[in-house]
């Protein structure tokens, strides 16, 4: 094939145009693509700092058995530090022997901790006799210095009693949370009970300096709403309309008239001014949400439900900005679900048995209906039986169940608990005392099977097999043989702790029949004061626990499931459907390996991508508040020591030797140096994007934190270090060299044909 210089020039021009139009997401965007909502919760006590009038200590209850103490700058609204104490605080006292130390005290349990007031380092702690200390007064101010009159706050002069400043109170004003006026004025108002607004003096006016919303604290559930480009929706409608035309000419005429009408409307909106039209066209792409975020699937609204009954929408592109929020006025939020595939309506269940439907108009939520379950009991959990079909299994605190169905058939009666279904659904749930399975047939809930624990045992972690896209049936080994994965879908795994025997046991069960397929125990004296967790991937399970022997250390265990450990042996029949009730199922064979991790693991999740092609990552929330991840390839149950690996083993794709200790890679710590307080019941979630390489990871709890990870690297994005200029210069130089030496090459070929030297 002959390539001319003209063709090379065209190629060069094409490359210039393509590279200049590339939209890339860069990998070094720490604190750019990640964001955090650092919450304090409702303020319970405020203690002024006598040495710095801009600082206060805030006490808030992060749970029923713990307290959060925070140092806060009332001038800037900045959180200086936060510290969780393992008891509720009755008093904060100043140490009589050291004015730089404070003592936090619980009078009922006599627990106390002593801290340095500047950096809040723990100096001492104990139970019983606390250090001699004087009680620090809570924030108070003379009532006659602040007067609310005619929806205005009047701040009076302490000597003359005349009004120095007055402020129009914001809508929803609740109370004055903090006020002091010595060297400078600091004023904090409580609005709608969960919002705090700080004011300062600007000349003769009081102006708002900062605002802090504490309503979205302690998240219990979430859903995700994708943001679409309105132009894409219009284009989709146009394509549907054109497809409905009966001829090509009619479709062309429809497009012509539609575009012409849009052009006329654009002229009318801009009063037929060419300058305005041109300016409007230039500004069409200047939006808060960029085209690349919409295209790559990063533009999403994270909708969270809190324990206190708030629902809020967070813009995941704009640093978690609260787009909207709604007070549901319920006892306690439990669960929420989308009721339709288009994500136009939510149903929210509360602890007191209420359920609400929330619709969206122009992106804003509206409570469409509110009702109560027919059984007046407290709800403990809600299980969705079929996605977007409105079928739910309600479990109450007394362990009874109710089958519930949303029925949108009638506008007057939007919600109905009475329906009939011929489907057969199996449901498995658990608590610390056992695993329970139910079969739902003809709208009747029937007991299927259960596994109850012994008095000295409890289930510390439970997980069902993750639903993933099936890309390969097996693992290709170095000698080209295949180990077939065990892909039976109805599997669950759980950990059983035995405090009397000091053991922990891993069990793999068939969720349909309850049969235990695999069990393995650990007798290295697990320490039950530390958390355990478990995740279930495509054909593997990873679980974590803390053991005391031979030395105290965090353990990670991986179990990989195969149809057979003999290469190229497949025991399942592709033509025969799995039927565990009829006995058509083969038990898995498995390999397992144990690893040591340097930090205590609190909870884990698996990264998710659109097509599940990207290497899976185990994302871990650590006890120290950091979040990190490790690729699943490092947790390889078939791994061997370097001296045991054969040549075929080394030829295997992404083969790595077995290393019993997995260090923390600083590049994989996705929280960086953030101070993250996830809370006691926090959950890690993974959200796929339109890019196969990228997954969004969020930690929901007391704080809300989100970022993006790329376990296999950004193979579908341009790296920020990619030097387009050097590449184009190199191509240009090669073109010039080719053009210069072309005559010499042609002359040499001609001489070779005539045998001329």
XYZ file of C-alpha atoms in Angstrom:
757
model
C 0.000 0.000 0.000
C 1.506 3.319 -1.099
C 1.261 6.269 1.294
C 1.874 9.713 -0.196
C 3.134 12.800 1.626
C -0.227 14.471 1.040
C -1.927 11.640 2.940
C 0.549 12.005 5.815
C -0.184 15.723 5.978
C -3.915 14.962 6.214
C -3.200 12.478 8.997
C -1.193 15.093 10.877
C -3.976 17.686 10.561
C -6.512 15.123 11.763
C -4.372 14.287 14.799
C -4.047 17.978 15.653
C -7.820 18.435 15.539
C -8.512 15.281 17.545
C -6.016 15.983 20.322
C -7.143 19.585 20.642
C -10.743 18.418 21.192
C -9.986 15.654 23.707
C -11.834 15.948 27.039
C -9.835 14.255 29.771
C -10.327 13.665 33.472
C -7.033 13.835 35.277
C -5.775 11.420 37.883
C -4.093 13.931 40.193
C -7.244 15.789 41.275
C -6.954 15.212 45.026
C -9.395 17.601 46.763
C -10.842 18.418 43.333
C -12.927 15.334 42.526
C -13.355 14.269 46.173
C -15.479 16.066 48.745
C -16.678 15.749 52.311
C -19.596 17.006 54.375
C -18.029 17.303 57.831
C -20.931 17.299 60.283
C -21.192 18.138 63.961
C -24.819 17.202 64.531
C -27.226 19.313 66.625
C -25.313 21.499 69.083
C -26.028 20.451 72.692
C -23.542 22.539 74.672
C -21.314 25.498 73.837
C -18.284 26.437 75.966
C -16.478 29.673 75.015
C -12.693 29.680 74.837
C -11.619 32.447 77.235
C -8.207 32.834 75.508
C -9.568 33.174 71.980
C -12.943 34.830 71.512
C -13.213 33.430 68.008
C -13.128 29.814 69.229
C -15.760 27.771 71.041
C -16.073 24.147 72.139
C -19.222 22.415 70.868
C -20.579 19.219 72.417
C -22.970 17.106 70.346
C -24.131 13.533 70.844
C -22.927 11.406 67.937
C -24.855 8.429 69.411
C -26.616 7.359 72.594
C -23.351 6.133 74.142
C -20.818 8.630 72.791
C -20.247 12.357 72.406
C -18.524 14.523 69.866
C -16.420 17.453 71.063
C -15.453 19.980 68.408
C -13.426 23.164 68.348
C -15.140 25.704 66.125
C -14.221 29.136 64.789
C -17.349 31.299 65.055
C -15.864 33.994 62.834
C -15.172 31.787 59.787
C -17.447 28.808 60.430
C -14.437 26.484 60.215
C -14.148 23.235 62.163
C -10.726 23.198 63.826
C -10.843 19.647 65.202
C -13.322 16.925 66.206
C -12.975 14.135 68.721
C -15.371 11.297 69.582
C -15.509 10.326 73.254
C -16.770 6.837 74.243
C -19.282 8.277 76.740
C -21.832 11.060 76.946
C -20.555 14.287 78.465
C -22.220 15.914 81.444
C -19.611 18.579 82.127
C -16.443 20.047 80.649
C -14.120 21.367 83.363
C -10.887 23.307 83.422
C -8.046 21.490 85.164
C -7.157 23.395 88.344
C -3.454 22.534 88.030
C -3.142 23.179 84.300
C -5.156 25.913 82.577
C -4.178 24.449 79.219
C -6.063 21.217 79.915
C -9.764 20.387 80.128
C -11.531 17.392 81.635
C -14.608 15.838 80.023
C -16.709 14.025 82.601
C -19.678 11.657 82.744
C -21.127 11.822 86.234
C -23.120 8.574 86.123
C -20.337 6.263 84.935
C -17.523 8.371 86.442
C -15.636 8.150 83.143
C -13.380 11.053 82.317
C -10.744 12.073 79.808
C -8.261 14.909 80.025
C -7.221 16.824 76.886
C -4.858 19.581 75.846
C -7.158 22.458 74.955
C -5.011 23.708 72.036
C -4.597 20.574 69.926
C -6.970 18.235 71.840
C -4.345 15.576 72.467
C -5.396 12.986 75.041
C -3.378 13.583 78.216
C -5.007 11.178 80.673
C -8.175 9.124 81.216
C -9.791 6.935 83.815
C -12.854 5.879 85.768
C -13.435 7.202 89.264
C -11.741 10.221 90.801
C -11.287 12.902 88.161
C -8.593 15.596 88.450
C -9.503 18.621 90.544
C -11.196 21.033 88.169
C -13.546 23.993 87.950
C -16.685 23.822 85.833
C -16.533 25.892 82.669
C -19.778 27.832 82.163
C -21.828 27.180 79.055
C -22.492 29.991 76.652
C -24.805 32.571 78.161
C -25.534 36.206 77.595
C -27.670 38.878 79.322
C -31.250 38.451 78.140
C -31.748 42.187 78.313
C -28.965 42.726 75.713
C -30.834 40.830 72.958
C -34.471 41.602 72.162
C -36.652 40.085 69.455
C -39.246 42.583 68.281
C -41.329 42.647 65.085
C -39.304 39.837 63.449
C -36.107 41.727 64.169
C -33.260 41.017 66.547
C -32.118 44.118 68.462
C -28.663 44.126 70.045
C -28.570 46.737 72.781
C -25.652 48.690 74.192
C -24.745 47.328 77.620
C -24.462 50.793 79.223
C -27.080 52.975 77.518
C -29.589 50.233 76.649
C -30.038 51.711 73.167
C -30.152 49.615 70.000
C -26.685 49.363 68.472
C -27.537 46.878 65.697
C -30.687 45.284 64.457
C -31.085 42.303 62.213
C -34.100 41.067 60.252
C -34.533 37.499 61.418
C -34.394 34.808 58.745
C -37.445 32.662 58.055
C -37.541 29.674 60.381
C -35.631 31.449 63.180
C -35.519 29.237 66.263
C -33.190 30.847 68.802
C -29.922 32.680 69.357
C -27.364 29.902 69.680
C -24.322 31.984 70.617
C -23.549 35.645 71.239
C -20.548 37.491 72.590
C -19.293 41.017 72.170
C -15.929 41.926 73.640
C -13.112 42.590 71.173
C -15.413 41.720 68.294
C -18.994 40.637 67.859
C -19.898 37.009 67.194
C -23.495 35.998 66.648
C -24.824 32.541 65.709
C -28.521 31.967 65.024
C -30.294 28.618 64.966
C -32.673 28.374 61.989
C -35.110 25.508 61.398
C -33.431 23.672 64.324
C -30.661 22.189 62.149
C -29.112 25.234 60.441
C -26.591 27.562 62.038
C -25.845 30.995 60.586
C -22.920 33.153 61.760
C -22.980 36.968 61.544
C -20.372 39.698 61.903
C -20.314 43.499 61.785
C -19.706 45.291 58.497
C -19.744 48.972 59.326
C -23.170 49.513 60.855
C -24.768 46.318 59.536
C -24.849 42.703 60.616
C -24.080 40.473 57.637
C -24.078 36.655 57.386
C -20.543 35.246 57.175
C -21.184 31.520 57.065
C -23.900 28.910 57.205
C -23.703 25.328 58.425
C -26.454 22.786 57.826
C -26.482 19.819 60.217
C -29.667 18.171 58.906
C -27.894 15.518 56.793
C -26.093 13.874 59.705
C -26.228 10.123 60.372
C -27.215 8.762 56.951
C -29.104 5.435 57.019
C -29.915 4.882 53.312
C -29.307 6.313 49.861
C -30.317 6.234 46.189
C -28.622 7.764 43.150
C -30.234 9.957 40.501
C -28.383 10.389 37.197
C -28.280 13.880 35.683
C -28.854 13.956 31.944
C -28.099 16.697 29.434
C -31.403 18.277 28.394
C -30.113 18.477 24.827
C -29.644 14.705 24.788
C -33.225 14.227 25.962
C -34.520 16.539 23.209
C -32.427 14.686 20.646
C -33.794 11.360 21.868
C -37.371 12.652 21.516
C -36.584 13.860 17.992
C -35.172 10.468 16.999
C -38.245 8.679 18.367
C -40.559 11.036 16.453
C -38.577 10.579 13.241
C -38.605 6.792 13.640
C -42.396 6.890 13.778
C -42.597 8.556 10.338
C -43.801 6.308 7.512
C -41.296 7.567 4.925
C -37.828 9.042 4.646
C -39.187 12.254 3.163
C -41.638 12.776 6.045
C -38.819 12.188 8.543
C -36.625 14.726 6.746
C -39.461 17.249 6.605
C -40.135 16.776 10.341
C -36.482 17.479 11.169
C -36.425 20.525 8.881
C -39.572 22.068 10.368
C -38.518 21.286 13.955
C -35.115 22.964 13.558
C -36.703 25.950 11.768
C -39.222 26.456 14.583
C -36.409 26.281 17.156
C -34.485 28.897 15.217
C -37.538 31.206 15.107
C -38.073 30.752 18.849
C -34.416 31.626 19.482
C -34.834 34.829 17.460
C -38.035 35.767 19.319
C -36.484 35.143 22.744
C -33.620 37.504 21.827
C -35.840 40.160 20.172
C -34.396 39.417 16.726
C -31.018 40.872 17.790
C -28.069 39.135 16.037
C -25.726 40.206 18.836
C -27.907 38.640 21.547
C -28.316 35.447 19.514
C -24.552 35.167 19.060
C -23.947 35.796 22.781
C -26.600 33.202 23.681
C -24.962 30.595 21.470
C -21.545 31.242 23.029
C -22.967 30.863 26.552
C -24.897 27.640 25.919
C -22.044 25.396 27.120
C -21.095 27.501 30.159
C -22.971 25.485 32.777
C -22.160 24.432 36.312
C -22.190 20.824 35.174
C -19.657 20.465 32.365
C -20.268 18.440 29.251
C -17.547 15.985 30.234
C -19.189 15.288 33.619
C -22.482 14.586 31.870
C -20.821 12.469 29.207
C -18.695 10.431 31.614
C -21.568 9.839 34.067
C -20.045 11.810 36.954
C -23.037 14.165 37.132
C -25.260 12.487 39.727
C -27.456 13.524 42.617
C -26.802 11.468 45.756
C -30.110 11.323 47.647
C -29.609 10.435 51.316
C -32.063 9.537 54.082
C -31.028 10.357 57.642
C -31.874 8.789 60.976
C -33.798 11.932 61.996
C -36.047 11.793 58.916
C -34.461 14.239 56.483
C -34.030 13.561 52.776
C -31.436 15.604 50.912
C -30.019 15.772 47.409
C -26.258 16.261 47.098
C -24.631 17.368 43.834
C -21.749 14.920 43.400
C -19.934 17.161 40.907
C -20.180 20.422 42.852
C -18.491 19.243 46.066
C -21.603 17.665 47.579
C -23.547 20.921 47.529
C -27.015 20.477 49.045
C -29.319 20.996 46.063
C -32.479 20.450 48.094
C -33.591 18.928 51.360
C -36.908 17.873 52.824
C -38.017 17.306 56.411
C -40.304 14.258 56.281
C -41.538 14.743 59.854
C -41.182 11.062 60.713
C -39.980 9.249 63.796
C -36.892 7.637 62.237
C -35.839 6.912 58.677
C -35.401 3.224 57.753
C -35.247 2.652 53.961
C -36.169 4.255 50.662
C -36.565 2.875 47.137
C -37.281 4.069 43.617
C -40.760 2.964 42.570
C -40.210 3.342 38.817
C -37.441 2.785 36.282
C -37.351 6.482 35.326
C -36.584 7.490 38.917
C -39.507 9.893 39.169
C -40.826 8.718 42.533
C -39.451 7.523 45.853
C -41.089 5.605 48.669
C -39.695 6.138 52.186
C -40.397 3.886 55.179
C -40.061 5.059 58.782
C -39.572 3.262 62.069
C -43.035 4.181 63.331
C -44.760 2.472 60.382
C -45.336 5.449 58.120
C -44.568 5.368 54.416
C -44.383 8.343 52.103
C -44.179 8.752 48.340
C -42.017 11.596 47.076
C -42.344 12.864 43.514
C -40.008 15.192 41.649
C -41.082 18.265 39.691
C -38.311 20.171 37.899
C -35.784 18.300 40.027
C -37.379 19.340 43.352
C -39.094 16.886 45.732
C -42.767 17.023 46.691
C -44.461 14.738 49.228
C -47.274 13.186 47.225
C -48.814 11.000 49.912
C -48.374 9.888 53.484
C -49.940 6.861 55.159
C -49.358 4.142 57.731
C -49.086 0.387 57.537
C -52.134 -1.641 58.467
C -50.240 -3.194 61.397
C -49.357 -0.593 64.026
C -45.914 -1.809 65.054
C -42.385 -0.422 64.898
C -40.544 -1.366 61.704
C -37.019 -2.767 61.943
C -36.223 -3.410 58.251
C -37.713 -3.346 54.740
C -36.677 -5.708 51.904
C -37.510 -4.938 48.272
C -38.694 -8.146 46.607
C -38.695 -7.020 42.966
C -37.026 -3.840 41.748
C -39.452 -1.121 40.592
C -42.459 -3.407 41.077
C -43.481 -2.012 44.464
C -43.299 -5.261 46.437
C -41.766 -5.148 49.908
C -41.387 -7.431 52.901
C -41.771 -5.471 56.140
C -40.128 -6.851 59.267
C -41.234 -5.492 62.643
C -39.352 -5.239 65.915
C -41.218 -8.285 67.246
C -39.852 -10.366 64.279
C -43.255 -10.609 62.559
C -43.613 -9.830 58.844
C -46.056 -8.150 56.525
C -46.109 -8.381 52.744
C -46.702 -4.922 51.303
C -47.283 -3.656 47.776
C -47.545 -0.144 46.345
C -50.384 0.118 43.850
C -50.459 3.235 41.628
C -53.611 2.137 39.779
C -55.869 4.688 41.417
C -55.249 8.404 41.799
C -57.449 8.557 44.886
C -55.925 5.526 46.597
C -52.269 5.588 45.511
C -51.141 3.096 48.143
C -52.649 -0.282 48.781
C -51.453 -3.252 50.806
C -53.854 -5.632 49.085
C -52.830 -7.306 45.847
C -52.318 -10.724 44.404
C -49.238 -12.207 42.758
C -48.562 -15.694 41.418
C -44.777 -15.286 41.605
C -42.570 -17.424 43.840
C -39.921 -15.391 45.670
C -37.251 -16.570 48.103
C -36.079 -14.091 50.742
C -33.170 -14.558 53.134
C -32.495 -12.279 56.084
C -30.431 -12.457 59.233
C -29.707 -11.028 62.653
C -27.002 -11.828 65.194
C -28.910 -14.915 66.385
C -29.584 -16.655 63.081
C -30.407 -16.759 59.359
C -34.007 -17.039 58.245
C -35.385 -17.864 54.808
C -38.938 -17.316 53.594
C -40.813 -18.393 50.506
C -43.438 -15.933 49.272
C -46.136 -17.536 47.163
C -49.618 -16.203 46.374
C -48.931 -13.250 48.671
C -48.332 -15.564 51.618
C -45.081 -15.538 53.595
C -44.051 -19.077 54.494
C -41.060 -20.209 56.543
C -38.551 -22.029 54.335
C -35.565 -22.787 56.554
C -33.525 -21.226 59.335
C -30.170 -21.616 61.019
C -30.080 -20.448 64.614
C -26.939 -19.902 66.605
C -25.992 -21.558 69.878
C -26.178 -19.479 73.091
C -22.451 -18.663 72.980
C -22.424 -17.900 69.245
C -23.529 -14.980 67.109
C -23.362 -13.925 63.484
C -20.976 -11.000 63.198
C -21.102 -10.506 59.398
C -23.364 -11.666 56.566
C -23.351 -11.050 52.805
C -25.036 -12.373 49.672
C -23.232 -12.984 46.391
C -22.746 -9.761 44.471
C -24.624 -9.493 41.180
C -22.036 -8.866 38.454
C -21.811 -9.049 34.687
C -20.354 -12.384 33.568
C -17.344 -11.764 31.323
C -15.405 -15.047 31.536
C -16.308 -18.541 32.683
C -12.848 -19.351 33.968
C -9.298 -18.327 34.788
C -6.730 -18.915 32.047
C -3.548 -20.377 33.517
C -0.028 -19.959 32.224
C -0.126 -23.269 30.314
C -3.365 -22.147 28.507
C -5.547 -24.470 30.569
C -8.647 -23.119 32.343
C -9.944 -23.256 35.912
C -13.718 -22.855 35.741
C -15.295 -20.416 38.227
C -18.132 -21.506 40.478
C -20.902 -19.137 39.359
C -23.996 -20.452 41.110
C -25.932 -17.243 41.921
C -27.880 -18.186 45.076
C -25.030 -18.113 47.575
C -24.505 -16.348 50.885
C -21.603 -16.250 53.317
C -21.388 -15.369 57.003
C -19.031 -15.318 59.978
C -19.888 -16.946 63.316
C -18.039 -15.879 66.473
C -17.828 -18.135 69.514
C -16.827 -16.167 72.608
C -16.498 -19.262 74.794
C -14.112 -21.138 72.477
C -12.522 -17.922 71.115
C -13.005 -19.009 67.481
C -14.421 -17.518 64.321
C -15.970 -19.669 61.562
C -16.631 -18.897 57.908
C -19.648 -20.587 56.326
C -20.837 -20.631 52.713
C -24.481 -21.633 52.229
C -27.000 -22.187 49.480
C -29.542 -19.405 50.046
C -32.367 -21.508 48.552
C -31.984 -24.690 50.600
C -29.867 -23.467 53.531
C -27.289 -26.215 52.948
C -23.771 -25.397 54.172
C -21.400 -25.866 51.245
C -18.111 -24.774 52.834
C -17.020 -24.201 56.414
C -13.610 -23.280 57.817
C -12.648 -22.150 61.301
C -9.910 -19.955 62.783
C -8.546 -20.724 66.229
C -5.964 -17.941 66.472
C -7.923 -16.299 69.335
C -9.988 -13.672 67.489
C -10.455 -10.456 69.458
C -14.188 -9.686 69.406
C -13.682 -6.110 70.553
C -12.719 -5.283 66.967
C -15.050 -5.367 63.957
C -15.384 -8.120 61.382
C -16.714 -7.808 57.848
C -17.195 -9.849 54.680
C -17.678 -9.165 50.945
C -18.743 -11.585 48.200
C -17.545 -11.011 44.631
C -18.080 -12.942 41.419
C -16.567 -16.239 42.579
C -14.631 -15.228 45.673
C -15.165 -14.141 49.258
C -12.930 -11.839 51.335
C -13.433 -11.430 55.089
C -11.534 -9.667 57.861
C -11.090 -10.145 61.607
C -8.576 -9.274 64.324
C -6.663 -12.087 66.041
C -4.564 -12.094 69.213
C -2.177 -14.933 68.348
C 0.623 -15.435 67.538
C 0.758 -11.629 67.787
C -2.124 -9.120 67.690
C -2.771 -8.346 64.023
C -5.481 -7.717 61.460
C -6.216 -10.689 59.186
C -7.615 -10.743 55.639
C -8.778 -14.098 54.289
C -9.708 -14.832 50.675
C -11.713 -17.881 49.550
C -11.947 -18.598 45.811
C -14.646 -20.952 44.484
C -14.129 -23.220 41.472
C -16.135 -26.006 39.873
C -13.017 -28.164 40.053
C -9.399 -27.622 41.025
C -8.402 -29.769 38.042
C -7.741 -27.556 34.993
C -10.145 -27.886 32.041
C -12.622 -29.903 34.131
C -16.136 -28.471 34.096
C -18.733 -30.212 36.240
C -21.759 -28.015 35.544
C -23.973 -28.600 32.554
C -24.593 -25.363 30.598
C -27.763 -26.806 29.065
C -29.251 -27.698 32.465
C -30.630 -24.933 34.658
C -29.616 -24.804 38.312
C -32.346 -26.333 40.454
C -31.181 -26.763 44.054
C -34.590 -27.994 45.192
C -34.290 -30.886 42.717
C -30.646 -31.528 43.589
C -29.246 -30.188 40.293
C -26.247 -28.443 41.789
C -22.616 -29.357 42.285
C -20.756 -28.246 45.388
C -17.794 -25.915 44.882
C -14.155 -26.706 45.417
C -12.159 -23.904 46.938
C -8.738 -22.476 47.684
C -7.978 -20.098 50.523
C -5.142 -17.847 51.657
C -4.633 -15.635 54.685
C -2.963 -12.203 54.704
C -1.880 -9.732 57.359
C -2.957 -6.080 57.072
C -1.294 -3.303 59.137
C -4.485 -1.424 60.172
C -7.772 -2.402 61.783
C -10.516 -2.756 59.166
C -13.975 -1.522 60.094
C -15.988 -2.248 56.950
C -15.408 -3.215 53.300
C -17.054 -3.034 49.898
C -16.240 -4.025 46.302
C -15.703 -1.490 43.551
C -18.349 -1.609 40.813
C -18.079 -0.548 37.187
C -20.522 -0.541 34.293
C -19.445 -3.790 32.619
C -17.324 -5.324 35.432
C -14.292 -5.566 33.147
C -12.053 -3.438 35.362
C -10.058 -5.230 38.042
C -12.067 -5.361 41.255
C -10.781 -3.481 44.287
C -11.500 -4.171 47.955
C -12.316 -0.764 49.453
C -11.793 -0.614 53.216
C -12.793 1.878 55.858
C -10.226 1.740 58.651
C -10.737 2.315 62.351
C -8.511 5.406 62.180
C -11.035 7.106 59.871
C -9.086 6.639 56.643
C -10.345 4.845 53.515
C -8.022 2.825 51.318
C -8.303 0.062 48.751
C -6.267 -2.844 47.433
C -6.709 -4.628 44.079
C -8.266 -8.067 44.313
C -5.287 -9.422 42.304
C -3.143 -9.053 45.436
C -5.560 -11.269 47.365
C -4.954 -14.350 45.261
C -5.845 -17.700 46.827
C -3.753 -19.489 44.170
C -0.664 -17.414 44.870
C 2.624 -19.182 45.562
C 5.914 -18.099 47.053
C 8.466 -16.892 44.503
C 10.673 -19.998 44.837
C 7.640 -22.262 44.316
C 6.399 -20.626 41.105
C 6.958 -22.604 37.918
C 7.543 -21.107 34.490
C 3.878 -21.696 33.646
C 2.836 -19.918 36.840
C 4.891 -16.873 35.856
C 3.280 -16.794 32.405
C -0.192 -16.340 33.866
C -1.737 -12.907 33.278
C -1.062 -10.521 36.188
C 0.646 -13.305 38.131
C 2.053 -12.184 41.479
C 3.844 -14.208 44.169
C 2.158 -14.800 47.499
C 3.161 -12.233 50.109
C 1.569 -12.807 53.539
C 1.806 -9.120 54.528
C 0.008 -6.485 52.468
C 1.279 -2.980 53.242
C -0.797 0.175 52.869
C 0.056 2.001 49.667
C -0.116 5.757 50.277
C -1.325 6.261 46.703
C -4.392 4.144 47.498
C -5.444 6.138 50.592
C -8.322 8.018 49.019
C -9.193 10.208 52.026
C -5.700 11.829 51.958
C -5.332 13.791 55.222
C -9.015 14.491 55.777
C -10.464 14.123 59.268
C -13.326 11.717 58.551
C -15.887 10.680 61.162
C -17.883 7.880 59.534
C -19.969 6.988 62.587
C -20.746 3.650 64.198
C -23.154 2.438 61.472
C -21.453 3.869 58.410
C -21.596 2.097 55.061
C -19.255 2.084 52.073
C -20.884 2.158 48.657
C -19.616 1.971 45.081
C -21.407 3.680 42.175
C -20.548 2.861 38.533
C -19.990 5.633 35.984
C -20.140 5.690 32.186
C -16.381 5.065 32.170
C -15.438 1.439 32.702
C -12.205 2.481 34.409
C -13.811 4.685 37.053
C -15.967 3.999 40.086
C -17.346 6.480 42.611
C -16.735 5.486 46.238
C -18.768 7.059 49.050
C -18.748 6.625 52.796
C -22.114 7.434 54.368
C -22.618 7.871 58.081
C -22.009 10.775 60.417
C -20.054 12.448 57.605
C -20.564 12.045 53.879
C -17.438 11.528 51.778
C -17.162 10.736 48.055
C -14.314 10.332 45.575
C -13.389 8.379 42.426
C -11.024 5.455 42.035
C -9.564 3.688 38.999
C -8.408 0.192 40.110
C -6.994 -0.662 36.654
C -5.794 2.832 35.861
C -7.437 5.355 33.567
C -7.236 3.256 30.439
C -10.154 5.119 28.862
C -9.029 8.617 29.877
C -6.114 10.820 28.982
C -3.507 11.157 31.742
C -2.744 14.684 33.005
C 0.938 14.048 32.287
C 0.213 13.214 28.666
C 2.276 15.749 26.673
C 0.241 16.438 23.564
C 2.638 19.141 22.405
C 5.662 16.851 22.337
C 3.671 14.155 20.552
C 2.535 16.546 17.827
C 6.058 17.982 17.412
C 7.426 14.443 17.079
C 4.843 13.618 14.404
C 5.685 16.854 12.555
C 9.416 16.097 12.634
C 8.759 12.580 11.312
C 6.672 14.022 8.471
C 9.423 16.500 7.578
C 12.084 13.783 7.662
C 9.895 11.542 5.515
C 9.371 14.350 3.007
C 13.113 15.152 2.866
C 14.397 11.583 2.471
C 11.651 10.483 0.043
C 13.637 11.518 -3.111
C 16.733 9.724 -1.819
C 14.738 6.526 -1.171
C 13.109 6.679 -4.626
C 16.512 7.230 -6.295
C 17.972 4.276 -4.402
C 15.107 2.012 -5.490
C 15.521 3.082 -9.123
C 19.267 2.334 -9.057
C 18.590 -1.029 -7.460
C 16.264 -1.928 -10.318
C 18.936 -0.982 -12.928
C 21.681 -2.663 -10.885
C 23.500 0.628 -10.593
C 25.818 1.083 -7.635
